[in-house]
PDB file of C-alpha atoms and ligand atoms in Angstrom:
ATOM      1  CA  UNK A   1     103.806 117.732  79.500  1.00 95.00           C
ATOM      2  CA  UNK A   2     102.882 116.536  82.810  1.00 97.00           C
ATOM      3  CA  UNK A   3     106.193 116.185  85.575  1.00 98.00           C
ATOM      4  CA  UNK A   4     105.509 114.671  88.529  1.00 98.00           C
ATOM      5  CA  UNK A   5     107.840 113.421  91.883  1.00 98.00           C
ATOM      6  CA  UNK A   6     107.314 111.233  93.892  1.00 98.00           C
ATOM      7  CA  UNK A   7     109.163 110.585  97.025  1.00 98.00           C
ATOM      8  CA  UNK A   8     110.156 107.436  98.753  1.00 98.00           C
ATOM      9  CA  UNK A   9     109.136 106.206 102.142  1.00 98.00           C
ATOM     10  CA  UNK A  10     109.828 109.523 104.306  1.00 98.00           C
ATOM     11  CA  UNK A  11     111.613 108.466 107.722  1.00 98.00           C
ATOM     12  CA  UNK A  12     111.009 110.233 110.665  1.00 98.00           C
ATOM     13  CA  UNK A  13     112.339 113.800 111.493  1.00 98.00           C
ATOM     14  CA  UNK A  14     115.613 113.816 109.374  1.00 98.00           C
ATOM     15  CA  UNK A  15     113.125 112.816 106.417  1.00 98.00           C
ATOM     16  CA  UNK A  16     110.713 115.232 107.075  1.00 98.00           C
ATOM     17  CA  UNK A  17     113.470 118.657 107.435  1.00 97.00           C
ATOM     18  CA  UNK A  18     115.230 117.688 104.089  1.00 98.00           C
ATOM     19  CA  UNK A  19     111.403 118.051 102.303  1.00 98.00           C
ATOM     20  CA  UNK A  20     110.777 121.171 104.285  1.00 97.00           C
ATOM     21  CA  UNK A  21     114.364 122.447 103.453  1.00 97.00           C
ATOM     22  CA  UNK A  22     114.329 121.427  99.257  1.00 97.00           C
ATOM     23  CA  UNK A  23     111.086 120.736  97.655  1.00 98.00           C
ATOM     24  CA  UNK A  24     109.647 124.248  97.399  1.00 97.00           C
ATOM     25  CA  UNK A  25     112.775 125.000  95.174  1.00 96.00           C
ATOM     26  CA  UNK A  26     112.561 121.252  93.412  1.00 97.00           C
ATOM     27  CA  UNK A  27     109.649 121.898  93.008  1.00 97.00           C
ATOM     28  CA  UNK A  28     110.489 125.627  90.846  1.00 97.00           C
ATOM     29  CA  UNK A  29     113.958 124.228  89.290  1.00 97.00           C
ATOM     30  CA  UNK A  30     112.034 121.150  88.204  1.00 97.00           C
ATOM     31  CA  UNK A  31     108.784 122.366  87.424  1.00 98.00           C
ATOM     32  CA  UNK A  32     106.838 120.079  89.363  1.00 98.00           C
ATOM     33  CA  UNK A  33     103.390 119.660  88.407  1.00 98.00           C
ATOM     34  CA  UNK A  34     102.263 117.461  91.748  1.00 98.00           C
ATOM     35  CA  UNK A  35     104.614 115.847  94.150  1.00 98.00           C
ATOM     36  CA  UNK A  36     103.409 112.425  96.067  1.00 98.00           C
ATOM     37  CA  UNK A  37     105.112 111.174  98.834  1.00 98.00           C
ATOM     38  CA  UNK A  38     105.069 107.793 101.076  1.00 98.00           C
ATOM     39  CA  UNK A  39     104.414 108.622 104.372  1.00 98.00           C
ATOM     40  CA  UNK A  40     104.460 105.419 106.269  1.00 98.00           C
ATOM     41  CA  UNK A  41     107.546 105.849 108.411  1.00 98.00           C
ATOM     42  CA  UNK A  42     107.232 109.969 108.884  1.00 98.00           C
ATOM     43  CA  UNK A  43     105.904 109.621 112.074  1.00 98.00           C
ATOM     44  CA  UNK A  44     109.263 108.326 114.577  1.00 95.00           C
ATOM     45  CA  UNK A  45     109.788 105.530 111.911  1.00 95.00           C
ATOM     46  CA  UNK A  46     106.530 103.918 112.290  1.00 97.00           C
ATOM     47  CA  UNK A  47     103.283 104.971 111.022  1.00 98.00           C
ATOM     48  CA  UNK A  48     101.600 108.445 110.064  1.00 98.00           C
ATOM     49  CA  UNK A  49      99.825 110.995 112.177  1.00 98.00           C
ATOM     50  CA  UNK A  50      97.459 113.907 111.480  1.00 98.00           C
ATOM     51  CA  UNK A  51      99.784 116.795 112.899  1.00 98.00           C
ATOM     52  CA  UNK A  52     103.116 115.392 110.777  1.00 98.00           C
ATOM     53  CA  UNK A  53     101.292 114.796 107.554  1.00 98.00           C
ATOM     54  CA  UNK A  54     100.055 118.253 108.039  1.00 98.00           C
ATOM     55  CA  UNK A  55     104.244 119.255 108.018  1.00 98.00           C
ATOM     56  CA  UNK A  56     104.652 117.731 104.837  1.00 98.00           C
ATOM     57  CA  UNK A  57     101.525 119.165 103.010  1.00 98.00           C
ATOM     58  CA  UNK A  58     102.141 122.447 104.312  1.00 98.00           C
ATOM     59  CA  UNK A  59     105.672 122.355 103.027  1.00 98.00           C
ATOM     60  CA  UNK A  60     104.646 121.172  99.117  1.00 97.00           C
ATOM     61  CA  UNK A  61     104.138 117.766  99.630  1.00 98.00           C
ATOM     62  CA  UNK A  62     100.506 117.218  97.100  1.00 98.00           C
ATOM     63  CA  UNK A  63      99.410 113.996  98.296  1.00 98.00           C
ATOM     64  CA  UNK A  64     100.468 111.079 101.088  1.00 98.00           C
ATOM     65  CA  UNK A  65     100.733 107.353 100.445  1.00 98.00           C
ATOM     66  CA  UNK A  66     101.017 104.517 103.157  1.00 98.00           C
ATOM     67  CA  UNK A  67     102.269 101.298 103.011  1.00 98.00           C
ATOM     68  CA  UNK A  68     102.064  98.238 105.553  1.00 98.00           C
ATOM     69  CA  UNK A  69     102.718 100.767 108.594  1.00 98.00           C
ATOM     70  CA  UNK A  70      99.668 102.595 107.808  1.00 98.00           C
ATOM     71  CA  UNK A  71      97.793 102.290 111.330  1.00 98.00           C
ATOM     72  CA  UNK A  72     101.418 102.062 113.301  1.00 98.00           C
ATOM     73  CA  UNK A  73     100.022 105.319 114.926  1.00 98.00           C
ATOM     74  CA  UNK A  74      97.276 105.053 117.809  1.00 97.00           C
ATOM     75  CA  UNK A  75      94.660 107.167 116.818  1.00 97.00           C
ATOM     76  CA  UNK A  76      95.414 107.311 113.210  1.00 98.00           C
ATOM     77  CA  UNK A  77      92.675 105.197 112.076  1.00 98.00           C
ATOM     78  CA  UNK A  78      90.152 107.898 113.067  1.00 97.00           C
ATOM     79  CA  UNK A  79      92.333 110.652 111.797  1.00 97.00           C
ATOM     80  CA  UNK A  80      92.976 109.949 108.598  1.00 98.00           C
ATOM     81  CA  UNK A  81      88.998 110.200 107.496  1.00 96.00           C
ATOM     82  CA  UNK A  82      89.406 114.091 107.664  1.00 96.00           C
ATOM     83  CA  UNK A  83      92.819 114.224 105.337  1.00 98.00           C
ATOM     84  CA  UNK A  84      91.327 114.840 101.422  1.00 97.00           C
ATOM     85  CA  UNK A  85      95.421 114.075 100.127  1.00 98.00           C
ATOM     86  CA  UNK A  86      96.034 110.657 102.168  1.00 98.00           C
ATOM     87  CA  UNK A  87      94.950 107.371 100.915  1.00 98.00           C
ATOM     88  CA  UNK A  88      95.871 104.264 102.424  1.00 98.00           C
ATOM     89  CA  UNK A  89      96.539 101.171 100.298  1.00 98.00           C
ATOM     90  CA  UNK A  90      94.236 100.211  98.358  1.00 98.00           C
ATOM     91  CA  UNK A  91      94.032  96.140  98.624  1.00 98.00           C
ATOM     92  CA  UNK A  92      93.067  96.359 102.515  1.00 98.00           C
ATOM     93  CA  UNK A  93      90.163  95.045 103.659  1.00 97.00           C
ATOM     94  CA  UNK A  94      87.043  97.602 102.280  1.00 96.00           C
ATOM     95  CA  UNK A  95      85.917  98.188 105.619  1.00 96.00           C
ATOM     96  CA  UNK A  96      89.365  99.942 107.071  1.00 97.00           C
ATOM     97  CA  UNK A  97      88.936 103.282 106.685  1.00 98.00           C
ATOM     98  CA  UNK A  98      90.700 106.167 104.994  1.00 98.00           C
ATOM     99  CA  UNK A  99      90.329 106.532 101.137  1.00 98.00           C
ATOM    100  CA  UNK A 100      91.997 104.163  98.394  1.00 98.00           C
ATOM    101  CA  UNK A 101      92.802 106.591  95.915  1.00 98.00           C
ATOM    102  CA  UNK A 102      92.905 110.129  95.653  1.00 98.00           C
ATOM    103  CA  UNK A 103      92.277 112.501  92.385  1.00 98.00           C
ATOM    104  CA  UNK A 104      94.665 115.186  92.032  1.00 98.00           C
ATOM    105  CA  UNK A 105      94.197 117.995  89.518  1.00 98.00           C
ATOM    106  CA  UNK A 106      96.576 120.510  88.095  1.00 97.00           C
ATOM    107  CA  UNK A 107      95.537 123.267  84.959  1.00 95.00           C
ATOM    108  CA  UNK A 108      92.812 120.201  84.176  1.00 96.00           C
ATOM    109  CA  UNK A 109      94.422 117.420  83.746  1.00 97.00           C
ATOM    110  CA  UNK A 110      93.502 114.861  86.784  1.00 98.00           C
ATOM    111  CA  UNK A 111      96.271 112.522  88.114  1.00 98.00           C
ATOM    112  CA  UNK A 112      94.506 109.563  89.733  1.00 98.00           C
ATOM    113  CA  UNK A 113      96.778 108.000  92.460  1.00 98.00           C
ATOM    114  CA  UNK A 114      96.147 104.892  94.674  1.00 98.00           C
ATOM    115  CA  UNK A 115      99.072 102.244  96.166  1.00 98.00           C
ATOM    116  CA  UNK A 116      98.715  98.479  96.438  1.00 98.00           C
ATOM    117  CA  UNK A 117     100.499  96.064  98.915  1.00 98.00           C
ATOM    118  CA  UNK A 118     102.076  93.109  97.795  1.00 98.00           C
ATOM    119  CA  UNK A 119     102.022  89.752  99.574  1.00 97.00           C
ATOM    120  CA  UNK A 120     105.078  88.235  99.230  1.00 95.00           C
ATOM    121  CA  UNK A 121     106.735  88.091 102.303  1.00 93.00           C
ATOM    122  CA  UNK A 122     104.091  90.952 103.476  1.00 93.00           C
ATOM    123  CA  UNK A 123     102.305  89.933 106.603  1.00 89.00           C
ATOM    124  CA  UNK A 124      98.832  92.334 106.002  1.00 93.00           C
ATOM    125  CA  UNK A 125      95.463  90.942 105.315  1.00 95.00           C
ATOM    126  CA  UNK A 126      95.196  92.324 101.630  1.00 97.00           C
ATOM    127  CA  UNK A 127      93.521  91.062  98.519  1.00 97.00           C
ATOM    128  CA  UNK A 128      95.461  90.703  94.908  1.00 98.00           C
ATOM    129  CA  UNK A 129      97.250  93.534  94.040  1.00 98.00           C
ATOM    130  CA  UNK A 130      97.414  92.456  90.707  1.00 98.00           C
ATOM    131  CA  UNK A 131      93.181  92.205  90.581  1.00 98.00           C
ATOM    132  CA  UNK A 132      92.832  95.664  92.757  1.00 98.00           C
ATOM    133  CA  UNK A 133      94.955  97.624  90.182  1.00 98.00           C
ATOM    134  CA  UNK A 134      92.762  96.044  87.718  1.00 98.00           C
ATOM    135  CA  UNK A 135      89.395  97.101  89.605  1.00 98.00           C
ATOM    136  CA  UNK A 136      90.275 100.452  90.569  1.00 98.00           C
ATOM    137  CA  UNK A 137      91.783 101.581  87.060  1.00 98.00           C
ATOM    138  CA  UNK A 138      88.215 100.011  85.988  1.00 98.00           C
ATOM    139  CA  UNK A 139      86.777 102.369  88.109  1.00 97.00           C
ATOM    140  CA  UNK A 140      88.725 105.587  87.497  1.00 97.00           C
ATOM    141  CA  UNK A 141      88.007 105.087  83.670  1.00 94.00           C
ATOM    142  CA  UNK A 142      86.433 108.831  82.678  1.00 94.00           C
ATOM    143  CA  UNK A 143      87.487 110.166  86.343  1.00 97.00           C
ATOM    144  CA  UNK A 144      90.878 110.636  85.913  1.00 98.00           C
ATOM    145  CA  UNK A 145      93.693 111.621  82.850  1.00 98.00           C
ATOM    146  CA  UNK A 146      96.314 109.201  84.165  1.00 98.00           C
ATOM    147  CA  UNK A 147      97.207 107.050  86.720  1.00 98.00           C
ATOM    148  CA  UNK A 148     100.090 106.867  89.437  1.00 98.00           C
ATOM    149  CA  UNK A 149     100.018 103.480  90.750  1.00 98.00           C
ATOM    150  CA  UNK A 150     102.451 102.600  94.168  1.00 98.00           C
ATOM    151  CA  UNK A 151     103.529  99.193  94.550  1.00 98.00           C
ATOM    152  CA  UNK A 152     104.452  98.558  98.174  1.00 98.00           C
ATOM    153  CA  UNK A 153     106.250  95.698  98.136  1.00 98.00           C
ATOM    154  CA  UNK A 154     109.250  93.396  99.405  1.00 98.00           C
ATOM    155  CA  UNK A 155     109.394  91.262  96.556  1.00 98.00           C
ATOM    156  CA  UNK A 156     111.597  92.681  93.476  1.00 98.00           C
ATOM    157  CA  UNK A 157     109.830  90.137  91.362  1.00 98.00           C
ATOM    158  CA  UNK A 158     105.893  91.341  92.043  1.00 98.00           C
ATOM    159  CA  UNK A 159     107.357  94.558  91.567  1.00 98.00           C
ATOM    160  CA  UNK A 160     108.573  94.261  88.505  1.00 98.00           C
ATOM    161  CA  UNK A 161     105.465  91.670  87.477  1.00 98.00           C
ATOM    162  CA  UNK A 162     103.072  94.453  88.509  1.00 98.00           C
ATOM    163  CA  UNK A 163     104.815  97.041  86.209  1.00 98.00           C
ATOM    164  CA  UNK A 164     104.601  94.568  82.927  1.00 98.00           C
ATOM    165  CA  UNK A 165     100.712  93.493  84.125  1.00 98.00           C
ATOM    166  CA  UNK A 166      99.588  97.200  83.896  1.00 98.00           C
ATOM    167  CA  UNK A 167     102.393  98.470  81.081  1.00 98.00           C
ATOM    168  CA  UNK A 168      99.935 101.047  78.766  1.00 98.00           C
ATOM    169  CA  UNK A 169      97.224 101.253  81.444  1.00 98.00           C
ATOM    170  CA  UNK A 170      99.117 103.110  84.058  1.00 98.00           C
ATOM    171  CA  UNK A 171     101.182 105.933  83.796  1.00 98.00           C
ATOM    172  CA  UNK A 172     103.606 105.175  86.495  1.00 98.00           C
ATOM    173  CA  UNK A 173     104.178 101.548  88.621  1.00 98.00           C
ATOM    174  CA  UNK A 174     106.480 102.905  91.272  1.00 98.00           C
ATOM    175  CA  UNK A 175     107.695 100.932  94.209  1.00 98.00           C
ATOM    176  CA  UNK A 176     108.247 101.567  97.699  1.00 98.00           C
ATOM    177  CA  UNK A 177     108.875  99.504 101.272  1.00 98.00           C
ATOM    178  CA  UNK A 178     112.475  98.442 100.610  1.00 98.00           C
ATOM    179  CA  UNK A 179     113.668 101.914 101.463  1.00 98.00           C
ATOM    180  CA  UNK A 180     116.899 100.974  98.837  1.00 98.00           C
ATOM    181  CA  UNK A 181     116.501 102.858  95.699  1.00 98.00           C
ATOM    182  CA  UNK A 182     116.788 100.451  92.282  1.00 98.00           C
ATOM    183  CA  UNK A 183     118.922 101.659  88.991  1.00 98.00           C
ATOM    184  CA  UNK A 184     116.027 100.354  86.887  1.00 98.00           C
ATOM    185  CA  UNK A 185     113.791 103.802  86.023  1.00 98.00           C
ATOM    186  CA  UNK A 186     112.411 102.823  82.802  1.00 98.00           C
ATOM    187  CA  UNK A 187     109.376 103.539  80.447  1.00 98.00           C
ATOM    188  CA  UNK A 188     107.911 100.178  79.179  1.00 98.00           C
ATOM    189  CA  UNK A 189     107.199  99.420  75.514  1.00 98.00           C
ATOM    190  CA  UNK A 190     103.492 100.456  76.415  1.00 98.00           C
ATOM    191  CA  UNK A 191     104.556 103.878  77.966  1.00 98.00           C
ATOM    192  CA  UNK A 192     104.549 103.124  81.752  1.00 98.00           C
ATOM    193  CA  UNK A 193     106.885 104.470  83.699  1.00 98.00           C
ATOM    194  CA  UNK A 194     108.779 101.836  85.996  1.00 98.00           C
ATOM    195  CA  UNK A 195     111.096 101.641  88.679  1.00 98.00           C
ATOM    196  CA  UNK A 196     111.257  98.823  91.445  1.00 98.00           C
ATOM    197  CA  UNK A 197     111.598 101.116  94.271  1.00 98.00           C
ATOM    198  CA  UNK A 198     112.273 104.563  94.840  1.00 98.00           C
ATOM    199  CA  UNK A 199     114.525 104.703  97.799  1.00 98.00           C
ATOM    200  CA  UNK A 200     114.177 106.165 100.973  1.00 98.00           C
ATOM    201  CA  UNK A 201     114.367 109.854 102.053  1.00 98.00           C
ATOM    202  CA  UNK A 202     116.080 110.006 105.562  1.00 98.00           C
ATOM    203  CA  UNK A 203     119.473 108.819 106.882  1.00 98.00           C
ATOM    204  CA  UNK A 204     121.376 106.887 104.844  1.00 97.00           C
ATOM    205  CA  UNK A 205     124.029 106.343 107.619  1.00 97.00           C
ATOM    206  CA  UNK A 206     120.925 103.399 109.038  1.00 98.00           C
ATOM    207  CA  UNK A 207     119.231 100.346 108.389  1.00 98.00           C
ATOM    208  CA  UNK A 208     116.572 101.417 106.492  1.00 98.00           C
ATOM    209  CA  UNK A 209     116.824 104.649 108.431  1.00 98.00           C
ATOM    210  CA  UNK A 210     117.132 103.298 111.877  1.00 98.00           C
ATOM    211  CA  UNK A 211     120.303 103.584 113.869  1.00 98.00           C
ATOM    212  CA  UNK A 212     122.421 100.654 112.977  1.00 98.00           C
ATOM    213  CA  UNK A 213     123.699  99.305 116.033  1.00 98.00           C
ATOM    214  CA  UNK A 214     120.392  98.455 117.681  1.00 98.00           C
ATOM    215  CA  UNK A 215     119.661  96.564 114.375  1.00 98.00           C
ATOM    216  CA  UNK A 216     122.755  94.564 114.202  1.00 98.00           C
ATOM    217  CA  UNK A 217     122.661  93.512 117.549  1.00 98.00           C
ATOM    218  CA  UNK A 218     118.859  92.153 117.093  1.00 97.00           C
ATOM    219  CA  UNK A 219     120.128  90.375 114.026  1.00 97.00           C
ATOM    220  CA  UNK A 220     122.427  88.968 116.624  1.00 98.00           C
ATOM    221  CA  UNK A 221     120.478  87.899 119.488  1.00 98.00           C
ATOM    222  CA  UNK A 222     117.188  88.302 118.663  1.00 97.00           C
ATOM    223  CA  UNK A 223     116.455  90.505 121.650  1.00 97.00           C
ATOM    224  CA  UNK A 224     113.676  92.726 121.652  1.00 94.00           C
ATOM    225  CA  UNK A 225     114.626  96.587 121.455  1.00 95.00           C
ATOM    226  CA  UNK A 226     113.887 100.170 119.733  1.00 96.00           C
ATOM    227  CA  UNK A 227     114.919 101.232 116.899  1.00 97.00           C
ATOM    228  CA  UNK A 228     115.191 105.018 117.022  1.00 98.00           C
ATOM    229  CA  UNK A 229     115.891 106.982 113.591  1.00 98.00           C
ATOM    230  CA  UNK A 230     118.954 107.373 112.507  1.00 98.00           C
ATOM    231  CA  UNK A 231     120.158 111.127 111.673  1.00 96.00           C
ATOM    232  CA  UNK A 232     123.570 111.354 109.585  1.00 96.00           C
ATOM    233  CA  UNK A 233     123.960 111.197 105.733  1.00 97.00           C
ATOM    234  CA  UNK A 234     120.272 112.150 105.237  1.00 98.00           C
ATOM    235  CA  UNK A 235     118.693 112.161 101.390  1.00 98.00           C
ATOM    236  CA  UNK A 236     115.786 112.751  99.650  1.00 98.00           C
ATOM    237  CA  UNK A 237     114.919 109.892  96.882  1.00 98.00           C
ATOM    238  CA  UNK A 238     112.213 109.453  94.696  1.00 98.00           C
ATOM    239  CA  UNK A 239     111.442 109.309  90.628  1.00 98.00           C
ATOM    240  CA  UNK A 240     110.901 112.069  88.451  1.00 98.00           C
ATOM    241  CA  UNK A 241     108.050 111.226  85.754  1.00 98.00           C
ATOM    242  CA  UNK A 242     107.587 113.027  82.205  1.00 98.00           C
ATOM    243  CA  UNK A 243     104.459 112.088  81.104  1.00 98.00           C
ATOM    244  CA  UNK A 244     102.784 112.993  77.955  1.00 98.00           C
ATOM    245  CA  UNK A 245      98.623 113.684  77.615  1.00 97.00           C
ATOM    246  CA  UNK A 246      98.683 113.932  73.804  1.00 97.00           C
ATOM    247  CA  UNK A 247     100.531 110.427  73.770  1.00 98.00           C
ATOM    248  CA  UNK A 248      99.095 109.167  76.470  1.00 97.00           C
ATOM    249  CA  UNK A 249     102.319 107.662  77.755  1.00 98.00           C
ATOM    250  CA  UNK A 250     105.354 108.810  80.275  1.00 98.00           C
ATOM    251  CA  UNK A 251     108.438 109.721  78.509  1.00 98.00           C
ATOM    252  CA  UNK A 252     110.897 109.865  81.327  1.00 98.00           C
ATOM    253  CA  UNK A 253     111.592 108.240  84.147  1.00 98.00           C
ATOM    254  CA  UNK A 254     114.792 108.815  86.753  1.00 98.00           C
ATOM    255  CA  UNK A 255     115.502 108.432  90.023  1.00 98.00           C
ATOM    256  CA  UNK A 256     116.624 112.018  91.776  1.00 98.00           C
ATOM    257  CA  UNK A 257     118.759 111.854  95.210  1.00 98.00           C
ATOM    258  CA  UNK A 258     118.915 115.301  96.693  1.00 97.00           C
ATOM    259  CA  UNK A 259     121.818 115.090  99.413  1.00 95.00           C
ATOM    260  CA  UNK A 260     120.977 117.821 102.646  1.00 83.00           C
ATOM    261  CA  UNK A 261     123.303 120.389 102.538  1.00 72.00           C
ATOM    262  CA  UNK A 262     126.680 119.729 104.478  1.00 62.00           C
ATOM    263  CA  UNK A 263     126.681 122.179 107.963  1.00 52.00           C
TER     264      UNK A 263
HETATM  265 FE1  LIG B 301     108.772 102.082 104.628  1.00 82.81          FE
HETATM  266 FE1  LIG B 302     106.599  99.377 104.221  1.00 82.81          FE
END
């Protein structure tokens, strides 16, 4: 059996100390088999950069996804070339750089993992998700065991689309962007594992992990301001996947919210 995590959109600091403070033991108690975790907001909220996805690798993290924040970062664009466990999305335009998938490996059984942005209320230049799944899984066919496929995404209903589209040819459709984790973990009829959107590790005392006054007020004037990171109530939330070589399907799927320890 194959168990895999993977952890929501990781906001800033707070997000960052409750992965260095619980996965290593998650990732014993659990028995972890490869952890993947959105990095899009790690960096102050906004965007990735070399020296904090090096935190999270060093401290168990497998493998780093983006979303629509991906080059949020100045400088991250040339950085992210030299990072074998980042990809960015996959449906950007094939000339951005950074890879669109990544092949991780574990006792030799390969776990192929790429992320796609939707474009429903998504502002990025990005082509079909629903024809990029279909290319890449194309692609991986004899290169990889399984595959974890990320659906960045504000629309519940691509979500959700997305998982039924590639039910039996994925192993996981997880989503991410909404930072609110969904009580739908499922395995489809086909054997994909499904949930709209794994939740966000950070402060859940936020919007979306940002310090909810300066939020409320812009939803109230309009104003332009920062948004610094919110700090109290912080959790870690992702899905834990069971999945199944012989069958060729995932067994299990649940969302896990690991609270940081009070004091
Ligand atoms: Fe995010
Ligand atoms: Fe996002």
């Amino acid at each position: 059996m194959m168990k895999l995590l993977f952890i929501g959109d990781v906001v800033g600091r707070p997000g960052r100390e409750i992965i260095g403070e619980r996965l290593q033991r998650l990732r014993n108690e659990l028995g972890l088999d490869f952890v993947i975790a959105n990095g899009e907001n790690a960096a102050a909220g906004a965007g990735l950069t070399g020296a904090v996805a090096q935190t999270m690798l060093d401290a168990g993290v497998d493998a780093l996804t983006l979303g629509d924040h991906v080059w949020d970062q100045k400088g991250f664009e040339t950085e992210i070339a030299r990072f074998e466990r980042i990809c960015r999305p996959a449906n950007l335009p094939a000339k951005c750089p950074g890879r669109d998938h990544l092949i991780l490996e574990k006792n030799g059984f390969r776990l192929a993992v790429f992320t796609v942005l939707g474009r429903q209320y998504l502002g990025m230049k990005s082509e079909c998700p629903f024809l990029a799944s279909d290319r890449l899984i194309g692609q991986l066919a004899g290169q990889a065991d399984a595959v974890f496929v990320e659906i960045h995404a504000e629309a519940t209903s691509e979500k959700q689309a997305l998982g039924w589209y590639l039910d039996g040819r994925a192993a996981a459709v997880v989503g991410t962007h909404t930072h609110v984790p969904t009580a739908d973990a499922s395995v489809l009829p086909k054997g994909t594992a499904f949930l709209c959107d794994a939740g966000m590790t950070g402060s859940y005392l936020s919007v979306l992990g940002r310090l909810i006054d300066p939020v409320v007020a812009k939803f109230l004037d309009g104003m332009p301001r920062r948004f610094p990171v919110a700090e109290g109530d912080v959790r870690l939330s992702g899905v834990v996947i069971e999945y199944d070589p012989a069958a060729k399907r995932a067994i299990r799927c649940e969302l896990l919210t690991v609270r940081k320890a009070a004091g």
